[in-house]
mmCIF file with all atom_site columns, C-alpha atoms in Angstrom:
data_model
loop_
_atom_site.group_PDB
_atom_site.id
_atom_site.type_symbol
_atom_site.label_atom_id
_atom_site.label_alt_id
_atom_site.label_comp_id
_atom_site.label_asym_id
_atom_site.label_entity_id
_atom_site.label_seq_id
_atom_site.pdbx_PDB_ins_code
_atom_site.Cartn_x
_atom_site.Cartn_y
_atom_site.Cartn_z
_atom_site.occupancy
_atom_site.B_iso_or_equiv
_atom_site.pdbx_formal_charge
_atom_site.auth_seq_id
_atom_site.auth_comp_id
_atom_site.auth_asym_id
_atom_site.auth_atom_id
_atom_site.pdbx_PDB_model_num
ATOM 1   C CA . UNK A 1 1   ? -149.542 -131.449 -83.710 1.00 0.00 ? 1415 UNK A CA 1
ATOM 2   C CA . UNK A 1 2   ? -148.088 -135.238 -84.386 1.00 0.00 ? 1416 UNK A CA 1
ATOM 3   C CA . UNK A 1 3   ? -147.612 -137.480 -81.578 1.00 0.00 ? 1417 UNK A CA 1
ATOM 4   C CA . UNK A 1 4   ? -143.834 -138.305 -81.430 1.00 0.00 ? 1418 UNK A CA 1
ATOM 5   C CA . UNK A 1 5   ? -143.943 -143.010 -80.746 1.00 0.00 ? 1419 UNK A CA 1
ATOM 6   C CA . UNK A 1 6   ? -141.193 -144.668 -79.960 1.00 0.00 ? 1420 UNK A CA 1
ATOM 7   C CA . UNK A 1 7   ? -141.391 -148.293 -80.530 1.00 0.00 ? 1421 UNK A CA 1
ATOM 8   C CA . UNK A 1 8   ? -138.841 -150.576 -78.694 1.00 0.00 ? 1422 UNK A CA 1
ATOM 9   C CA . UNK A 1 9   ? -138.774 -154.196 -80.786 1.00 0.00 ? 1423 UNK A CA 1
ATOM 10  C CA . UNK A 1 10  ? -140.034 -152.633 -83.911 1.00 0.00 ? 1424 UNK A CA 1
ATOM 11  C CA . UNK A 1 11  ? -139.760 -156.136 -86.120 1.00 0.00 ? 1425 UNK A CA 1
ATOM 12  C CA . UNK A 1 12  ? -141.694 -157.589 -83.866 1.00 0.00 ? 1426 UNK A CA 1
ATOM 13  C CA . UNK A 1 13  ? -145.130 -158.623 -85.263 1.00 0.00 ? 1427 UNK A CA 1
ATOM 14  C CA . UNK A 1 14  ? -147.339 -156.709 -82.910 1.00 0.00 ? 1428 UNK A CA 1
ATOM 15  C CA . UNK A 1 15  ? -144.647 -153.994 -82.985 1.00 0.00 ? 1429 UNK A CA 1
ATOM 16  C CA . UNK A 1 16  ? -144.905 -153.365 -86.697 1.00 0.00 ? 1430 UNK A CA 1
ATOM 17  C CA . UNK A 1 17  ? -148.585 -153.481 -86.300 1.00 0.00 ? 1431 UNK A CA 1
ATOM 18  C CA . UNK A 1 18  ? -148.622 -150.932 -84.053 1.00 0.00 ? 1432 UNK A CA 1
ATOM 19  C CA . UNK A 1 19  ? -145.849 -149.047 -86.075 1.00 0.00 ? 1433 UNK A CA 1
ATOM 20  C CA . UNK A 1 20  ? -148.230 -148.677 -88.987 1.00 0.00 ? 1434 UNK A CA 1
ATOM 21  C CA . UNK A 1 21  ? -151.089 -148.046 -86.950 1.00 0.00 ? 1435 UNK A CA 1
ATOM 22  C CA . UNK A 1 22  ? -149.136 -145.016 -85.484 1.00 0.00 ? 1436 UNK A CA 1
ATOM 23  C CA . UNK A 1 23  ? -147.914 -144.085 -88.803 1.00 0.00 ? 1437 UNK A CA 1
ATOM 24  C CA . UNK A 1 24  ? -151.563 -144.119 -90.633 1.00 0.00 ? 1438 UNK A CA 1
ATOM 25  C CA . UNK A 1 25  ? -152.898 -141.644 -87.826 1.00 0.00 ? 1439 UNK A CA 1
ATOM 26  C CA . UNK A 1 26  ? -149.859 -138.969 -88.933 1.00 0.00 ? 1440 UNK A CA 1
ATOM 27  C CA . UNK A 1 27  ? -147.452 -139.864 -85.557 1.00 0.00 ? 1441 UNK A CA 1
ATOM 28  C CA . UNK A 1 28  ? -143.479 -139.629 -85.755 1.00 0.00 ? 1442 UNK A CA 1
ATOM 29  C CA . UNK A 1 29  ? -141.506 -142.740 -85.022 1.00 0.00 ? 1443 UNK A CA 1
ATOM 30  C CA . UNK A 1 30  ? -138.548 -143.728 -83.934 1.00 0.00 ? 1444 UNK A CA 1
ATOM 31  C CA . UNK A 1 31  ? -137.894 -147.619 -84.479 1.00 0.00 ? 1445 UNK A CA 1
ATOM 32  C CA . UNK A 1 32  ? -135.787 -149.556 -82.118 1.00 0.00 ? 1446 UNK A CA 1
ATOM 33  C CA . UNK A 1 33  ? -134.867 -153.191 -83.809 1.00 0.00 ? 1447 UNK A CA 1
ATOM 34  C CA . UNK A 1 34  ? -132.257 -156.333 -83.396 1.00 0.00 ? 1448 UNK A CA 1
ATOM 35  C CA . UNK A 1 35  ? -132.420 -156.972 -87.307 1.00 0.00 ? 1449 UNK A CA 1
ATOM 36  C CA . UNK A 1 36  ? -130.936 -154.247 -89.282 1.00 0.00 ? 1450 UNK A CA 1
ATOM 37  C CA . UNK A 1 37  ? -132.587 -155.474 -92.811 1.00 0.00 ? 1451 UNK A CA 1
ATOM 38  C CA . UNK A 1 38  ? -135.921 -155.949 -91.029 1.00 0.00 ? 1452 UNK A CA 1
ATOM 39  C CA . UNK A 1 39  ? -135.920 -152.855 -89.621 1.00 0.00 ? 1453 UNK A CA 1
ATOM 40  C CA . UNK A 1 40  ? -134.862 -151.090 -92.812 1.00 0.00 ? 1454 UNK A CA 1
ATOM 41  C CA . UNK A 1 41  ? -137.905 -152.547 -94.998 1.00 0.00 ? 1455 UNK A CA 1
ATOM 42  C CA . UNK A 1 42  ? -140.234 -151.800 -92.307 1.00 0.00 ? 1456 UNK A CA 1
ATOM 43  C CA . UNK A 1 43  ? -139.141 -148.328 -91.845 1.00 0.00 ? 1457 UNK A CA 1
ATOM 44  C CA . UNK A 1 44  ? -139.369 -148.029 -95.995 1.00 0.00 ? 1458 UNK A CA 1
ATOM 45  C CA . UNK A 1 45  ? -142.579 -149.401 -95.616 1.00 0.00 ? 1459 UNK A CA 1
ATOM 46  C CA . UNK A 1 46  ? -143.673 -146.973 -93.053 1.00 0.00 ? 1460 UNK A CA 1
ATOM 47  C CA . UNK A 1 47  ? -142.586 -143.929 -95.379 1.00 0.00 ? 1461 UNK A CA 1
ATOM 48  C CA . UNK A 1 48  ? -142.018 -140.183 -93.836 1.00 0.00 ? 1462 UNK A CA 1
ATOM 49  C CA . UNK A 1 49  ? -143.342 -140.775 -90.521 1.00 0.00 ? 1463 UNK A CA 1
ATOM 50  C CA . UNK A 1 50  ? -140.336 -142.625 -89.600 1.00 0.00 ? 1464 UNK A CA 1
ATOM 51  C CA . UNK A 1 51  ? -138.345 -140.145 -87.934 1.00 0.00 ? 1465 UNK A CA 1
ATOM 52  C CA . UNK A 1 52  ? -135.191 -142.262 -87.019 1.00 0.00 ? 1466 UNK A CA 1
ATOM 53  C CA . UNK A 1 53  ? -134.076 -145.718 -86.391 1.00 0.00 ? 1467 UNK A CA 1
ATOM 54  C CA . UNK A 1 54  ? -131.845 -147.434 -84.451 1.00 0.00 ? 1468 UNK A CA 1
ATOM 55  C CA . UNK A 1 55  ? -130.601 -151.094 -84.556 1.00 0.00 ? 1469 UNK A CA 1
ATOM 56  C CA . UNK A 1 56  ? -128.647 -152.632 -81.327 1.00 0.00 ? 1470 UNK A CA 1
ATOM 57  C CA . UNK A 1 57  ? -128.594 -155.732 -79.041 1.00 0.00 ? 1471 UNK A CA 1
ATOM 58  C CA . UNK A 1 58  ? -131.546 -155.510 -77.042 1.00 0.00 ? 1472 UNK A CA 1
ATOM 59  C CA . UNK A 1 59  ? -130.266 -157.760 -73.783 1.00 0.00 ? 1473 UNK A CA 1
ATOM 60  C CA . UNK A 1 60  ? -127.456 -155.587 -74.166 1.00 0.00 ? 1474 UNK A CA 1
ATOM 61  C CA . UNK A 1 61  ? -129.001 -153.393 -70.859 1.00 0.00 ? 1475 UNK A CA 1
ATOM 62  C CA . UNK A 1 62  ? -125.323 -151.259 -70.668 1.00 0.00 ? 1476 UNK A CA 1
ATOM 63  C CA . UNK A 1 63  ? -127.021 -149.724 -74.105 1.00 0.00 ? 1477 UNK A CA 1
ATOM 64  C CA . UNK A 1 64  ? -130.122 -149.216 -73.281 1.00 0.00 ? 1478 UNK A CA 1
ATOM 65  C CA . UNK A 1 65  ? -129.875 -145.806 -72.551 1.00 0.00 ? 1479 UNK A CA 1
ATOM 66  C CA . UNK A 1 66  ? -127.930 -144.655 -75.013 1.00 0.00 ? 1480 UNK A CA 1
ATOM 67  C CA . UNK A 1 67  ? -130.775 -145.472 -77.387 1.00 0.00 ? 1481 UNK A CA 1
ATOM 68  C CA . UNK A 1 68  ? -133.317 -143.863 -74.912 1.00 0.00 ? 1482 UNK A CA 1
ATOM 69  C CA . UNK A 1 69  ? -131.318 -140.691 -75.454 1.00 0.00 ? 1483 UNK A CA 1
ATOM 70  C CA . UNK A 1 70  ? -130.801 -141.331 -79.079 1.00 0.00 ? 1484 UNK A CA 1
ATOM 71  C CA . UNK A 1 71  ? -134.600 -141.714 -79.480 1.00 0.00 ? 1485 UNK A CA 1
ATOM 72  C CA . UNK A 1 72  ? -135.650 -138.640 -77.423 1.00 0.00 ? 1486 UNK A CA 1
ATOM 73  C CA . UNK A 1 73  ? -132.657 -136.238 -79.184 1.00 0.00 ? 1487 UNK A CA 1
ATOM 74  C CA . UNK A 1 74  ? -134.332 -137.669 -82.435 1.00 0.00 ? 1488 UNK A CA 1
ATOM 75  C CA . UNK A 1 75  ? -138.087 -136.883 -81.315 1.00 0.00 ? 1489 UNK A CA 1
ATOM 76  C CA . UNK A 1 76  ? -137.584 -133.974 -78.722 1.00 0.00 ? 1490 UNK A CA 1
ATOM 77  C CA . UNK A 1 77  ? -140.695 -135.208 -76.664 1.00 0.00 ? 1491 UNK A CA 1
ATOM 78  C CA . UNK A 1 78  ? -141.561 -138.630 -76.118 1.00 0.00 ? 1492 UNK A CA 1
ATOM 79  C CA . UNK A 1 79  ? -145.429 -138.450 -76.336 1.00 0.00 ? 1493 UNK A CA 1
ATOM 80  C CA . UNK A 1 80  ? -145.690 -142.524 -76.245 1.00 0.00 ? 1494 UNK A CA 1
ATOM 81  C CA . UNK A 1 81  ? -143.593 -145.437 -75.975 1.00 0.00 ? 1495 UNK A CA 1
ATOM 82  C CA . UNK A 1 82  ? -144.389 -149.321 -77.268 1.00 0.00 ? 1496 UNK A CA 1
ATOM 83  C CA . UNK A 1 83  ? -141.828 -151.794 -75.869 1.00 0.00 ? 1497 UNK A CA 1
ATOM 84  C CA . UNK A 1 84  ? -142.673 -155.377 -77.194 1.00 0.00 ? 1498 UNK A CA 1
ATOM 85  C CA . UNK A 1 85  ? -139.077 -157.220 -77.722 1.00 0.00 ? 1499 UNK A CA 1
ATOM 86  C CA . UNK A 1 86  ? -138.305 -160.946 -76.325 1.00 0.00 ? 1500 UNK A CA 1
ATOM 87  C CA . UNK A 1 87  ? -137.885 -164.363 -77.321 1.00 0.00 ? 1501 UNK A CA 1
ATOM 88  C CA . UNK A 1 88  ? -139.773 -167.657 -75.736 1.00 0.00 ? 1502 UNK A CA 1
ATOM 89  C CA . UNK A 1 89  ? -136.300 -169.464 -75.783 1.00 0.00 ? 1503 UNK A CA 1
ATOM 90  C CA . UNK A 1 90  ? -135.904 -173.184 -75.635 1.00 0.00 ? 1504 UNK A CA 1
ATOM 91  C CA . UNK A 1 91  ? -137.266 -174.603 -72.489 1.00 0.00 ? 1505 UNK A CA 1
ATOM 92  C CA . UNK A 1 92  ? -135.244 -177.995 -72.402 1.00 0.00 ? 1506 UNK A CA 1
ATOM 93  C CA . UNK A 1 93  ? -131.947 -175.811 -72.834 1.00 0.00 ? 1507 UNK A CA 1
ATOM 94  C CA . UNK A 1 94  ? -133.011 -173.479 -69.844 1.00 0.00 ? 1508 UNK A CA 1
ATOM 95  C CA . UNK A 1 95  ? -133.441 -176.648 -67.662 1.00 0.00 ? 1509 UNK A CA 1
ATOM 96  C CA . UNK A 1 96  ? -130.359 -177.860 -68.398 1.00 0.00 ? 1510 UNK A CA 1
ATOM 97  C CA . UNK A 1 97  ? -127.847 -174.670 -68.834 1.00 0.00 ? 1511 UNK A CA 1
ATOM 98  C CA . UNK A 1 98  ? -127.976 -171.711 -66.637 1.00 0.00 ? 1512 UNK A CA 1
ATOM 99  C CA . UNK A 1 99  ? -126.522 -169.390 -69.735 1.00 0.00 ? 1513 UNK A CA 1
ATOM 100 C CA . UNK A 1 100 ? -129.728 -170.668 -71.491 1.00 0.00 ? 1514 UNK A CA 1
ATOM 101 C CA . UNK A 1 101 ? -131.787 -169.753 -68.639 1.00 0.00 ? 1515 UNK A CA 1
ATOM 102 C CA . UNK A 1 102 ? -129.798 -166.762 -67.927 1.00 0.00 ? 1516 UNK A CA 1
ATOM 103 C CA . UNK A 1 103 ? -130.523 -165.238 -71.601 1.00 0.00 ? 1517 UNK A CA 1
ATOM 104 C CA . UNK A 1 104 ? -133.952 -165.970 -71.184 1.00 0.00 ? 1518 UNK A CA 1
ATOM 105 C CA . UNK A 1 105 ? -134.145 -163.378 -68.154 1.00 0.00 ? 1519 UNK A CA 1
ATOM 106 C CA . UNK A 1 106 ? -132.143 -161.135 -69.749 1.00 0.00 ? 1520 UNK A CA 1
ATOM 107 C CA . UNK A 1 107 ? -133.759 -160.644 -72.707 1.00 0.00 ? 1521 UNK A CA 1
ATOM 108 C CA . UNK A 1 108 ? -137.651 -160.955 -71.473 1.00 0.00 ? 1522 UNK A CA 1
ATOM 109 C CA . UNK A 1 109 ? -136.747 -159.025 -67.770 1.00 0.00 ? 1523 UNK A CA 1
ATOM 110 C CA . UNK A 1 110 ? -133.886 -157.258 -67.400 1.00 0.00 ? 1524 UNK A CA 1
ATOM 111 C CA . UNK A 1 111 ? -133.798 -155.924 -70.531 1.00 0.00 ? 1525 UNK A CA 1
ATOM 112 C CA . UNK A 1 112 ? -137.146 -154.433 -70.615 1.00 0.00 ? 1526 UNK A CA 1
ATOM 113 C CA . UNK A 1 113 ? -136.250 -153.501 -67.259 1.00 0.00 ? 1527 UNK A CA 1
ATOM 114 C CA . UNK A 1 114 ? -133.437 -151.563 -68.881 1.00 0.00 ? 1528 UNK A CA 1
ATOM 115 C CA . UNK A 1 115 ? -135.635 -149.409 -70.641 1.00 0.00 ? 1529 UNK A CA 1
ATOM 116 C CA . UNK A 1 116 ? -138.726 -148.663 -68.147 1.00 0.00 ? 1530 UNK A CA 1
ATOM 117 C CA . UNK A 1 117 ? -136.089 -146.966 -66.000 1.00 0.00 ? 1531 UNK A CA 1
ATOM 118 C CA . UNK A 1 118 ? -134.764 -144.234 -68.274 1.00 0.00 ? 1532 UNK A CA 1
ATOM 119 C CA . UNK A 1 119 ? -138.348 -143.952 -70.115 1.00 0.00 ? 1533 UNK A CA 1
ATOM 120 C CA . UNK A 1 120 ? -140.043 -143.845 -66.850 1.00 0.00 ? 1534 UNK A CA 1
ATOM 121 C CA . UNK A 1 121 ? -137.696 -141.228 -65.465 1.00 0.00 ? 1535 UNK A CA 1
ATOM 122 C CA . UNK A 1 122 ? -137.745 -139.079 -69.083 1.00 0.00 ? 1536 UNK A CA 1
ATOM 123 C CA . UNK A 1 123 ? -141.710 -139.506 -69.254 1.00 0.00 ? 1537 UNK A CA 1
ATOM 124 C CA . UNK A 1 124 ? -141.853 -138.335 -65.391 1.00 0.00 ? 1538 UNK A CA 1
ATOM 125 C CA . UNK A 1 125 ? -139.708 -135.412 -66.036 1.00 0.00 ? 1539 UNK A CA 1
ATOM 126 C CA . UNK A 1 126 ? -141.773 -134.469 -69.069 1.00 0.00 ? 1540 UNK A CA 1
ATOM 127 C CA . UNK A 1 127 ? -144.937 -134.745 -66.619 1.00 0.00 ? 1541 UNK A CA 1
ATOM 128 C CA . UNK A 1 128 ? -146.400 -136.978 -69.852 1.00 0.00 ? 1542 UNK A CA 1
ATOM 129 C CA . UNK A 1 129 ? -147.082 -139.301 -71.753 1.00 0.00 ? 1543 UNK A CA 1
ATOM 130 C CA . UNK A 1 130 ? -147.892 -143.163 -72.016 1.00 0.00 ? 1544 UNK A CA 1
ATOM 131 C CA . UNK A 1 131 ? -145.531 -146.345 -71.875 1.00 0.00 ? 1545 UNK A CA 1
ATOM 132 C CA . UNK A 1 132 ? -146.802 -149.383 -73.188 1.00 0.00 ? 1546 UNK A CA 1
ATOM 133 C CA . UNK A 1 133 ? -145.129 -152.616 -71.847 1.00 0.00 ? 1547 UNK A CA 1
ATOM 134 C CA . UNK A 1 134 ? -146.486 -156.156 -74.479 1.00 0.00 ? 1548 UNK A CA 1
ATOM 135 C CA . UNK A 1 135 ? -146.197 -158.951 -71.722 1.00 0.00 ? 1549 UNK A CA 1
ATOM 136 C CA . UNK A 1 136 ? -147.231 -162.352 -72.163 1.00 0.00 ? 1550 UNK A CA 1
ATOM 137 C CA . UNK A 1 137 ? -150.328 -164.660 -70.830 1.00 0.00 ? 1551 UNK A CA 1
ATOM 138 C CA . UNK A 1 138 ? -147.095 -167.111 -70.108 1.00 0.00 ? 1552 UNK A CA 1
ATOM 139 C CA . UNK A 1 139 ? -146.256 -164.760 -67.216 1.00 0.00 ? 1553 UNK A CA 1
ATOM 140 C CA . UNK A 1 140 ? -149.650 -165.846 -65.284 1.00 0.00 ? 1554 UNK A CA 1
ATOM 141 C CA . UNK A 1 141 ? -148.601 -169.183 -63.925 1.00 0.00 ? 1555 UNK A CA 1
ATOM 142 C CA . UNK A 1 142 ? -145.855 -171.551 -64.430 1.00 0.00 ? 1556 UNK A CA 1
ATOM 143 C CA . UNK A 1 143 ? -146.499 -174.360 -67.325 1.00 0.00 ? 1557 UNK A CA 1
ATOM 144 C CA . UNK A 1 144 ? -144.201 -177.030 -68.268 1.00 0.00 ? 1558 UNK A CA 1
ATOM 145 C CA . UNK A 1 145 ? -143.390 -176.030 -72.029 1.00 0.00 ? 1559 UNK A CA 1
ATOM 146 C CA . UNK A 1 146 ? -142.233 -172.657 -70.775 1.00 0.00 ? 1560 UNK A CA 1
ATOM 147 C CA . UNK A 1 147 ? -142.121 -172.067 -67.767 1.00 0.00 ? 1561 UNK A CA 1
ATOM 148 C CA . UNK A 1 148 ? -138.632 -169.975 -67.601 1.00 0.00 ? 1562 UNK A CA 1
ATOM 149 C CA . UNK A 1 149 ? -140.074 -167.635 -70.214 1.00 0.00 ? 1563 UNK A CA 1
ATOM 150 C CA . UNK A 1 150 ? -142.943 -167.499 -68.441 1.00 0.00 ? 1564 UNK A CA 1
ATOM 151 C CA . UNK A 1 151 ? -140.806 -166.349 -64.591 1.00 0.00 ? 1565 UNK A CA 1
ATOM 152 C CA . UNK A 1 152 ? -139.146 -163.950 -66.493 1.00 0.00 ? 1566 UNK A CA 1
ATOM 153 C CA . UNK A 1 153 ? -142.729 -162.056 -68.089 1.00 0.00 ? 1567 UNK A CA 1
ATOM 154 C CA . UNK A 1 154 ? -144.099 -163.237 -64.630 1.00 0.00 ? 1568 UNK A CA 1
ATOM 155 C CA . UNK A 1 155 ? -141.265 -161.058 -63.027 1.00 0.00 ? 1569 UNK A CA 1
ATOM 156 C CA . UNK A 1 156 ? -142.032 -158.191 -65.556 1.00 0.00 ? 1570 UNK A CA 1
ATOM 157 C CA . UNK A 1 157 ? -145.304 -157.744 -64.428 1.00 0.00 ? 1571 UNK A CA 1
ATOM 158 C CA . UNK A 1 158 ? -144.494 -157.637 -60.780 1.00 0.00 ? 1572 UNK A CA 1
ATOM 159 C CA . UNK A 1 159 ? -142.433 -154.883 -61.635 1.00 0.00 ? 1573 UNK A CA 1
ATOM 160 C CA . UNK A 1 160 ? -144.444 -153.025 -63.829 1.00 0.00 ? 1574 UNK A CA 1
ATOM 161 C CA . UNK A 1 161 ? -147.173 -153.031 -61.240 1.00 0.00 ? 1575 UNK A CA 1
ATOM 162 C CA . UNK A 1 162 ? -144.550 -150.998 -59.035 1.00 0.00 ? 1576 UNK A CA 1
ATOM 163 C CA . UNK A 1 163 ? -143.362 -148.449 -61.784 1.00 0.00 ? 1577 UNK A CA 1
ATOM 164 C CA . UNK A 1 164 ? -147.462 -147.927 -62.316 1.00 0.00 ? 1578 UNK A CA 1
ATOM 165 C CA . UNK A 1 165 ? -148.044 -147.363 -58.615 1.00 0.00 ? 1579 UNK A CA 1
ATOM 166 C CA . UNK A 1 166 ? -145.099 -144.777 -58.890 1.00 0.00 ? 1580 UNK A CA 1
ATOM 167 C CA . UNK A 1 167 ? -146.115 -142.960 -61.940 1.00 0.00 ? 1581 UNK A CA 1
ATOM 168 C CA . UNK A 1 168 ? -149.826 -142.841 -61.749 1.00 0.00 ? 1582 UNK A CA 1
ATOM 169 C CA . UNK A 1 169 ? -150.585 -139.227 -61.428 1.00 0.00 ? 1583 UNK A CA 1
ATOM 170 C CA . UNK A 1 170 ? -147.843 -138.224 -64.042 1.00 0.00 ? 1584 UNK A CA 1
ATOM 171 C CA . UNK A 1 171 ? -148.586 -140.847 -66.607 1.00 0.00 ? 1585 UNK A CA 1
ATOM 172 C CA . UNK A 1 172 ? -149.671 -144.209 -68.207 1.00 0.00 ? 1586 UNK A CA 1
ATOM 173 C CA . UNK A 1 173 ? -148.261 -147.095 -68.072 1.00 0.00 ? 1587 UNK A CA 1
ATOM 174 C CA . UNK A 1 174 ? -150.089 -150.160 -69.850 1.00 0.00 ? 1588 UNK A CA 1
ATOM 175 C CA . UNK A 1 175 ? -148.790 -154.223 -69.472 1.00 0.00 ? 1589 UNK A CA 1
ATOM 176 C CA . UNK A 1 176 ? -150.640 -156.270 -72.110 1.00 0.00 ? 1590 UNK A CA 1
#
């Protein structure tokens, strides 16, 4: 029996890596991307094990479930799920416009924070399975080059620690 991945940020370079990791050891996929050419070549590249894809504004968190359920009618069970999407931003433009700032959070917190919730309540109903959250080292302390980037991962992990607490005897949840 195949695992059934869902990977949230597919283009991303660890994402892909882990895509084709998945797909050498026989798993289905469903890819999650911004890009729409990106993540056409890399589903092409990835072959039959690519169940399904879907492309859609990330910090867009009104969708986010939508493409949760989209994903899980695709796979039927959701044995694993990679979430690695968000963008370091431009530090100077955070300090001096809130919208800069404000899409920073977005996209690095609140919309990863979009997704744990429905996966975390889908896994948790399923009484399995293993969500993978890619953080950053930025997240650890503040430092001048990025520090807004670096709240919003720092944020992130707070969190994450809480949905782990909650969902440690049903399943695994992993920040790198």
């Amino acid at each position: 029996m195949s695992l059934n991945t869902l990977i949230i940020g597919a283009t991303s370079a660890i994402a892909s890596s882990i895509a084709a990791v998945c797909a050498a050891r026989g798993e289905r996929l469903y890819l999650v991307a911004r890009n729409q050419q990106k993540l056409a070549a890399l589903a092409a590249s990835l072959g039959s094990s690519v169940a399904g894809t879907a492309v859609g504004d990330l910090a867009d968190t009104h969708k986010s479930q939508a493409l949760v359920d989209a994903a899980a009618a695709c796979l039927g069970t959701i044995d694993s799920v990679f979430i690695a999407h968000g963008v370091l931003g431009d530090q100077q433009a955070t300090e001096q416009s809130f919208a800069s700032a404000e899409e920073t959070f977005v996209v690095n917190l609140l919309s990863v924070v979009s997704f744990v919730i429905p996966l975390a309540n889908l896994l948790e109903a399923q009484r399995s399975g293993a969500l993978v959250v890619i953080g950053s080292v930025a997240g650890d302390r503040g430092r001048p080059r990025n520090y807004s980037y670096g709240a919003a991962k720092g944020g992130l992990a707070i969190y994450l620690q809480g949905v782990r607490s909650r969902l440690y005897t049903t399943l695994s949840l992993i920040h790198i």
